[in-house]
Amino acid sequence: MNKVLQLGLQSSVINVAKFLVVPIRSLRVGSSIVGVGVGTRSVNKRLMSNATVKSIPFSINNSKGKEVLKIVGAATDQNCHQMGSDSGRAEMGTLQDDQKDIEAMTVQELRATLRKLGLPVKGRKQQLISTLRLHMDSNLPDESSVSDQKETTSSTRSDSVTIKRKIRNMEEPTEDDCSNSEAYGIEHGEKRVKQSTEENLKAKVSAKAISKERKSLTKTGKQQIHSKEEASSTISSELLKTEEMISSLSQSEPWTVLAHKKPQKDWKAYNPKTMRPPPLPEGTKCVKVMTWNVNGLRALLKLESFTALQLAQRENFDILCLQETKLQVKDVEEIKKTLIDGYDHSFWSCSVSKLGYSGTAIISRIKPLSVRYGTGLSESDHDMEGRIVTAEFDSFYLINTYVPNSGDGLKRLSYRIEEWDRTLSNHIKELEKSKPVVLTGDLNCAHEEIDIFNPAGNKRSAGFTIEERQSFGANFLEKGFVDTFRKQHPGVVGYTYWGYRHGGRKTNRGWRLDYFLVSESIAANVHDSYILPDINGSDHCPIGLILKL
């Protein structure tokens, strides 16, 4: 870092026309090089006095960590530079001249110089001179220091190797340095100009090469950036498409999105397109049973978007069980006329205690061996509401049931768990003595937390009370019946009911209330237990069972 200090060094007798710049004499002071480059043809012993008005700049130039102090005479006339070039080489000073210059300095100049060198400034003039001389003598350059000063700028003093090497060690000359070099001589200036020109040419060639390389790198970088942008754009586009597909699926197939207030890590949403097993080999003897709470059969059949024919053709079921038909006895014959060809066997149970309420039915293309209604208990409430139809087939009993809801305020909770569940359980166990049993229908109970979207918020809601869940386990599962869907899909969230009130179907906020429970003896014969959440027309959806015979 260059430091420039101005001293008002003036000469008492300076003829501007005869003023010459003398080549720098090197004085080593501490770790600095002090160069005194002042000279005139007619110089008074008071050269360094403050008498005249001409000012000489005193500068400190730092090159490679060392300070070089130079006192250079400033001249504004062009002739002065020319004269300095001719005479400077002939008037080389010696160390003795420097000693004389020091003796000619005033006390104030000596003290100023000593302060800059970090030396003591107390004492008389002779003491100050001695201090400066001693410091200069102790810091004269030796051969080792001279050998370290290679590649320095050339000087006009041919007999001073130290000065030449010291000056070469300075920084590359600026335009101001080049103009000042004319004062040292034209020849010296030409050498520096030549050297500077060569270095500039090398620098230009290097700069061009660097520029070319940078352009190449920039071009390559731009291509890479462009490629990355294209790749990023492609990825973003694909992600957007994926998000749109997910969004579209969540709207058209909301059941494919896991919906649960308290999901476990391994849970996943049920998707019948991906989770159903492949069809059984052709010729495998089996029966396909479907069950559906239609929430009013007549209303369902009036829907333009639904046809029983389409459902039958798509699912090709053997037996269809219906709950909550809401039919009266007088409506049955008319409904039978609308049945699809091939399903010639239908059995209906209607509520007689409350018209247009409850009701169950079995529609089959396989003729059952026998059919019974209710539990066989005469004049019980169970048999007055049309909640049970039992059909006997060759290898199993099929019980279609619509379990009573505990109702608003849980008004029927005690009836449900203390009477209905126990009576149905006993009825099943009695039938099981002769054949395995398949129990299906709307059992009105979400047995586990995985079976309901919001378990915490429904602990006292009908269908999820702790009493109903415990009764479901005690009267059915603990009696040897298997929940076929949960056995096949232990960590899958699949709902079969979505309330109309809150539009739960659109967001898949539902309950699993519909089941196929089978006797443990035939549980291994279940090929598939599945849900068809895409079938609309009711607040429940159909579920199915494929049982190998």
Coordinates of N, CA and C in Angstrom, one line a residue, residues 407-539:
G407 N -79.3 -45.3 17.1 CA -80.2 -44.1 17.0 C -79.6 -42.9 17.7
D408 N -80.3 -41.7 17.4 CA -79.9 -40.5 18.0 C -80.0 -40.5 19.5
G409 N -79.0 -40.0 20.1 CA -79.0 -40.0 21.6 C -78.8 -41.4 22.1
L410 N -78.4 -42.4 21.2 CA -78.2 -43.8 21.6 C -79.4 -44.4 22.3
K411 N -80.6 -44.1 21.8 CA -81.8 -44.5 22.5 C -82.0 -46.1 22.4
R412 N -81.4 -46.7 21.4 CA -81.6 -48.1 21.2 C -80.3 -48.9 21.5
L413 N -79.3 -48.2 22.2 CA -78.1 -48.9 22.4 C -78.2 -50.1 23.3
S414 N -79.0 -50.0 24.3 CA -79.1 -51.2 25.2 C -79.8 -52.4 24.5
Y415 N -80.9 -52.0 23.7 CA -81.5 -53.1 22.9 C -80.6 -53.7 21.9
R416 N -79.8 -52.9 21.3 CA -78.8 -53.4 20.3 C -77.8 -54.4 20.9
I417 N -77.2 -54.0 22.0 CA -76.1 -54.8 22.5 C -76.6 -56.0 23.4
E418 N -77.7 -55.7 24.1 CA -78.1 -56.8 25.0 C -79.1 -57.8 24.4
E419 N -79.8 -57.4 23.3 CA -80.8 -58.3 22.8 C -80.5 -58.7 21.3
W420 N -80.3 -57.7 20.5 CA -80.1 -58.0 19.1 C -78.8 -58.8 18.8
D421 N -77.7 -58.3 19.2 CA -76.4 -58.9 19.0 C -76.4 -60.3 19.5
R422 N -76.9 -60.5 20.7 CA -76.9 -61.8 21.3 C -77.8 -62.8 20.6
T423 N -79.0 -62.3 20.2 CA -79.9 -63.2 19.5 C -79.4 -63.6 18.1
L424 N -78.8 -62.6 17.4 CA -78.2 -63.0 16.1 C -77.0 -63.9 16.2
S425 N -76.2 -63.7 17.2 CA -75.1 -64.6 17.5 C -75.5 -66.0 17.7
N426 N -76.6 -66.2 18.5 CA -77.1 -67.5 18.8 C -77.7 -68.2 17.6
H427 N -78.3 -67.3 16.8 CA -78.9 -67.9 15.5 C -77.8 -68.4 14.6
I428 N -76.8 -67.7 14.5 CA -75.7 -68.1 13.6 C -75.0 -69.4 14.1
K429 N -74.8 -69.4 15.4 CA -74.1 -70.6 16.0 C -75.0 -71.9 15.8
E430 N -76.3 -71.7 15.9 CA -77.2 -72.8 15.7 C -77.1 -73.3 14.3
L431 N -77.1 -72.4 13.3 CA -77.0 -72.8 11.9 C -75.6 -73.4 11.6
E432 N -74.6 -73.0 12.3 CA -73.2 -73.4 12.0 C -73.0 -74.9 12.4
K433 N -74.0 -75.4 13.2 CA -73.9 -76.8 13.6 C -74.0 -77.7 12.4
S434 N -74.6 -77.3 11.4 CA -74.8 -78.1 10.2 C -74.0 -77.7 9.0
K435 N -73.8 -76.4 8.9 CA -73.1 -75.9 7.7 C -72.3 -74.6 8.1
P436 N -71.2 -74.3 7.4 CA -70.6 -73.0 7.6 C -71.6 -71.8 7.3
V437 N -71.3 -70.7 7.9 CA -72.2 -69.6 7.7 C -71.4 -68.4 7.1
V438 N -72.1 -67.7 6.2 CA -71.7 -66.4 5.7 C -72.7 -65.4 6.2
L439 N -72.2 -64.4 7.0 CA -73.0 -63.4 7.5 C -72.6 -62.1 6.8
T440 N -73.6 -61.4 6.2 CA -73.3 -60.2 5.5 C -74.4 -59.2 5.7
G441 N -74.1 -57.9 5.3 CA -75.0 -56.8 5.4 C -74.4 -55.6 6.1
D442 N -75.3 -54.7 6.4 CA -75.0 -53.5 7.2 C -75.1 -53.8 8.7
L443 N -73.9 -54.1 9.3 CA -73.8 -54.5 10.7 C -73.7 -53.3 11.6
N444 N -73.8 -52.1 11.0 CA -73.9 -50.8 11.8 C -72.8 -50.7 13.0
C445 N -71.6 -51.1 12.6 CA -70.5 -50.9 13.6 C -69.2 -50.8 12.9
A446 N -68.5 -49.7 13.2 CA -67.1 -49.6 12.8 C -66.2 -50.2 13.9
H447 N -65.7 -51.4 13.7 CA -65.2 -52.1 14.8 C -63.9 -51.6 15.3
E448 N -63.0 -51.1 14.5 CA -61.7 -50.5 14.9 C -61.5 -49.1 14.5
E449 N -60.5 -48.4 15.0 CA -60.3 -47.0 14.6 C -59.9 -46.9 13.1
I450 N -59.4 -47.9 12.5 CA -59.0 -47.8 11.1 C -60.3 -47.8 10.3
D451 N -61.4 -48.2 10.9 CA -62.7 -48.3 10.1 C -63.5 -47.1 10.1
I452 N -63.0 -46.0 10.6 CA -63.7 -44.7 10.7 C -62.8 -43.5 10.5
F453 N -63.2 -42.5 9.8 CA -62.3 -41.4 9.5 C -61.9 -40.6 10.8
N454 N -62.9 -40.4 11.7 CA -62.6 -39.5 12.8 C -63.0 -40.3 14.1
P455 N -62.1 -41.2 14.5 CA -62.5 -42.0 15.7 C -62.7 -41.2 17.0
A456 N -61.8 -40.2 17.2 CA -61.8 -39.4 18.5 C -63.1 -38.6 18.5
G457 N -63.6 -38.2 17.4 CA -64.8 -37.3 17.4 C -66.1 -38.1 17.4
N458 N -66.1 -39.4 17.4 CA -67.3 -40.3 17.3 C -67.4 -41.3 18.4
K459 N -66.7 -41.1 19.5 CA -66.7 -42.1 20.6 C -68.1 -42.3 21.2
R460 N -68.9 -41.3 21.1 CA -70.3 -41.5 21.6 C -71.3 -41.4 20.5
S461 N -70.9 -41.7 19.2 CA -71.8 -41.8 18.1 C -72.2 -43.2 17.9
A462 N -73.5 -43.3 17.5 CA -74.1 -44.7 17.2 C -73.2 -45.3 16.1
G463 N -72.8 -46.5 16.4 CA -72.0 -47.3 15.5 C -70.5 -47.3 15.8
F464 N -70.1 -46.5 16.8 CA -68.7 -46.5 17.2 C -68.5 -46.3 18.7
T465 N -69.6 -46.5 19.4 CA -69.4 -46.5 20.9 C -68.6 -47.7 21.3
I466 N -68.0 -47.6 22.5 CA -67.2 -48.7 23.0 C -68.0 -49.9 23.3
E467 N -69.3 -49.7 23.7 CA -70.2 -50.8 24.0 C -70.5 -51.6 22.7
E468 N -70.8 -50.9 21.6 CA -71.1 -51.6 20.3 C -69.9 -52.3 19.8
R469 N -68.7 -51.7 19.9 CA -67.5 -52.4 19.4 C -67.2 -53.6 20.2
Q470 N -67.3 -53.5 21.5 CA -67.1 -54.7 22.4 C -68.1 -55.8 22.1
S471 N -69.3 -55.4 21.9 CA -70.3 -56.4 21.6 C -70.1 -57.1 20.3
F472 N -69.6 -56.3 19.3 CA -69.3 -56.9 18.0 C -68.2 -57.9 18.1
G473 N -67.2 -57.6 18.9 CA -66.2 -58.6 19.1 C -66.6 -59.8 19.8
A474 N -67.3 -59.6 20.9 CA -67.7 -60.7 21.8 C -68.7 -61.6 21.1
N475 N -69.7 -61.1 20.4 CA -70.8 -61.9 19.8 C -70.5 -62.5 18.4
F476 N -69.5 -62.0 17.8 CA -69.2 -62.5 16.4 C -67.7 -62.9 16.2
L477 N -66.8 -62.0 16.4 CA -65.4 -62.3 16.1 C -64.9 -63.4 17.1
E478 N -65.2 -63.2 18.4 CA -64.7 -64.1 19.4 C -65.5 -65.5 19.3
K479 N -66.5 -65.5 18.6 CA -67.3 -66.8 18.4 C -66.8 -67.6 17.2
G480 N -65.7 -67.1 16.6 CA -65.1 -67.9 15.6 C -65.4 -67.4 14.2
F481 N -66.0 -66.2 14.0 CA -66.2 -65.6 12.7 C -65.1 -64.6 12.3
V482 N -64.8 -64.6 11.0 CA -63.7 -63.9 10.5 C -64.1 -62.7 9.7
D483 N -63.6 -61.6 10.0 CA -63.8 -60.4 9.2 C -63.0 -60.5 7.9
T484 N -63.6 -60.9 6.8 CA -62.8 -61.2 5.6 C -62.0 -60.0 5.0
F485 N -62.6 -58.9 5.0 CA -61.9 -57.7 4.4 C -60.7 -57.4 5.3
R486 N -60.8 -57.3 6.5 CA -59.7 -57.0 7.4 C -58.6 -58.0 7.4
K487 N -59.0 -59.3 7.2 CA -58.0 -60.4 7.1 C -57.2 -60.2 5.9
Q488 N -57.9 -59.9 4.8 CA -57.2 -59.7 3.5 C -56.4 -58.4 3.4
H489 N -56.9 -57.4 4.1 CA -56.3 -56.0 4.0 C -56.1 -55.5 5.4
P490 N -55.1 -56.0 6.2 CA -55.0 -55.6 7.6 C -54.6 -54.1 7.8
G491 N -54.0 -53.5 6.9 CA -53.6 -52.1 7.1 C -54.2 -51.1 6.1
V492 N -55.4 -51.5 5.6 CA -56.0 -50.7 4.5 C -57.2 -50.0 5.0
V493 N -57.3 -48.7 4.7 CA -58.5 -47.9 5.1 C -59.4 -47.9 3.9
G494 N -60.6 -48.6 4.1 CA -61.6 -48.7 3.1 C -63.0 -48.5 3.8
Y495 N -63.7 -47.5 3.3 CA -65.0 -47.2 3.9 C -66.1 -47.6 3.0
T496 N -67.3 -47.9 3.6 CA -68.4 -48.3 2.8 C -69.6 -47.4 3.0
Y497 N -69.5 -46.4 3.9 CA -70.6 -45.5 4.2 C -70.1 -44.1 4.3
W498 N -70.7 -43.1 3.7 CA -70.4 -41.7 3.8 C -71.7 -40.9 4.0
G499 N -71.8 -40.2 5.1 CA -73.1 -39.5 5.4 C -73.4 -38.4 4.4
Y500 N -74.6 -38.3 4.0 CA -75.0 -37.2 3.1 C -74.9 -35.8 3.7
R501 N -75.0 -35.7 5.0 CA -75.1 -34.4 5.7 C -73.9 -33.6 5.5
H502 N -72.7 -34.1 5.6 CA -71.5 -33.4 5.5 C -70.7 -33.6 4.1
G503 N -71.4 -34.3 3.2 CA -70.7 -34.5 1.9 C -69.4 -35.3 2.1
G504 N -69.4 -36.3 3.0 CA -68.2 -37.1 3.3 C -67.7 -37.9 2.1
R505 N -68.5 -38.2 1.1 CA -68.0 -39.1 0.0 C -67.0 -38.3 -0.8
K506 N -67.2 -37.1 -1.0 CA -66.3 -36.3 -1.9 C -64.9 -36.2 -1.3
T507 N -64.8 -36.3 0.0 CA -63.5 -36.2 0.7 C -63.1 -37.5 1.3
N508 N -63.9 -38.6 1.1 CA -63.6 -39.9 1.6 C -63.6 -40.0 3.1
R509 N -64.4 -39.2 3.8 CA -64.5 -39.2 5.2 C -65.7 -40.1 5.6
G510 N -65.4 -41.4 5.8 CA -66.5 -42.4 5.9 C -66.3 -43.3 7.1
W511 N -67.1 -44.4 7.0 CA -67.1 -45.5 8.0 C -67.1 -46.8 7.2
R512 N -66.6 -47.8 7.8 CA -66.8 -49.2 7.3 C -67.8 -49.9 8.2
L513 N -69.1 -50.0 7.7 CA -70.2 -50.5 8.4 C -70.7 -51.8 7.8
D514 N -70.2 -52.1 6.6 CA -70.7 -53.3 5.8 C -69.7 -54.4 5.8
Y515 N -70.1 -55.6 6.0 CA -69.1 -56.7 6.2 C -69.6 -58.0 5.5
F516 N -68.5 -58.8 5.4 CA -68.7 -60.3 5.2 C -68.0 -61.0 6.3
L517 N -68.7 -61.6 7.2 CA -68.1 -62.4 8.2 C -68.4 -63.9 7.9
V518 N -67.4 -64.7 7.9 CA -67.5 -66.1 7.6 C -67.1 -67.0 8.7
S519 N -67.6 -68.2 8.7 CA -67.1 -69.2 9.7 C -65.7 -69.5 9.5
E520 N -65.0 -69.7 10.5 CA -63.5 -69.9 10.4 C -63.2 -71.1 9.6
S521 N -64.1 -72.0 9.5 CA -63.8 -73.2 8.7 C -63.7 -73.0 7.2
I522 N -64.3 -71.9 6.7 CA -64.2 -71.6 5.3 C -63.5 -70.3 5.0
A523 N -62.8 -69.7 6.0 CA -62.1 -68.5 5.8 C -61.0 -68.6 4.8
A524 N -60.4 -69.7 4.7 CA -59.3 -70.0 3.8 C -59.8 -70.1 2.3
N525 N -61.1 -70.3 2.2 CA -61.7 -70.4 0.8 C -62.0 -69.1 0.2
V526 N -61.9 -68.0 1.0 CA -62.2 -66.7 0.5 C -61.1 -66.2 -0.5
H527 N -61.5 -66.1 -1.7 CA -60.5 -65.6 -2.8 C -60.4 -64.1 -2.7
D528 N -61.5 -63.4 -2.5 CA -61.5 -61.9 -2.5 C -62.6 -61.4 -1.7
S529 N -62.3 -60.4 -0.9 CA -63.3 -59.6 -0.2 C -63.0 -58.1 -0.5
Y530 N -64.0 -57.5 -1.2 CA -63.6 -56.2 -1.8 C -64.8 -55.2 -1.6
I531 N -64.4 -53.9 -1.9 CA -65.3 -52.8 -1.8 C -65.4 -52.2 -3.2
L532 N -66.6 -51.7 -3.5 CA -66.8 -51.0 -4.8 C -67.2 -49.5 -4.5
P533 N -66.3 -48.7 -4.2 CA -66.6 -47.3 -3.8 C -67.1 -46.4 -4.9
D534 N -66.9 -46.9 -6.1 CA -67.3 -46.1 -7.3 C -68.8 -46.2 -7.6
I535 N -69.5 -47.1 -7.0 CA -70.9 -47.3 -7.2 C -71.7 -46.3 -6.3
N536 N -72.4 -45.4 -7.0 CA -73.2 -44.4 -6.3 C -74.7 -44.8 -6.3
G537 N -75.5 -43.9 -5.7 CA -76.9 -44.2 -5.7 C -77.4 -44.3 -4.2
S538 N -76.5 -44.4 -3.3 CA -76.8 -44.6 -1.9 C -75.7 -43.9 -1.0
D539 N -76.0 -43.8 0.3 CA -74.9 -43.4 1.2 C -74.0 -44.5 1.5

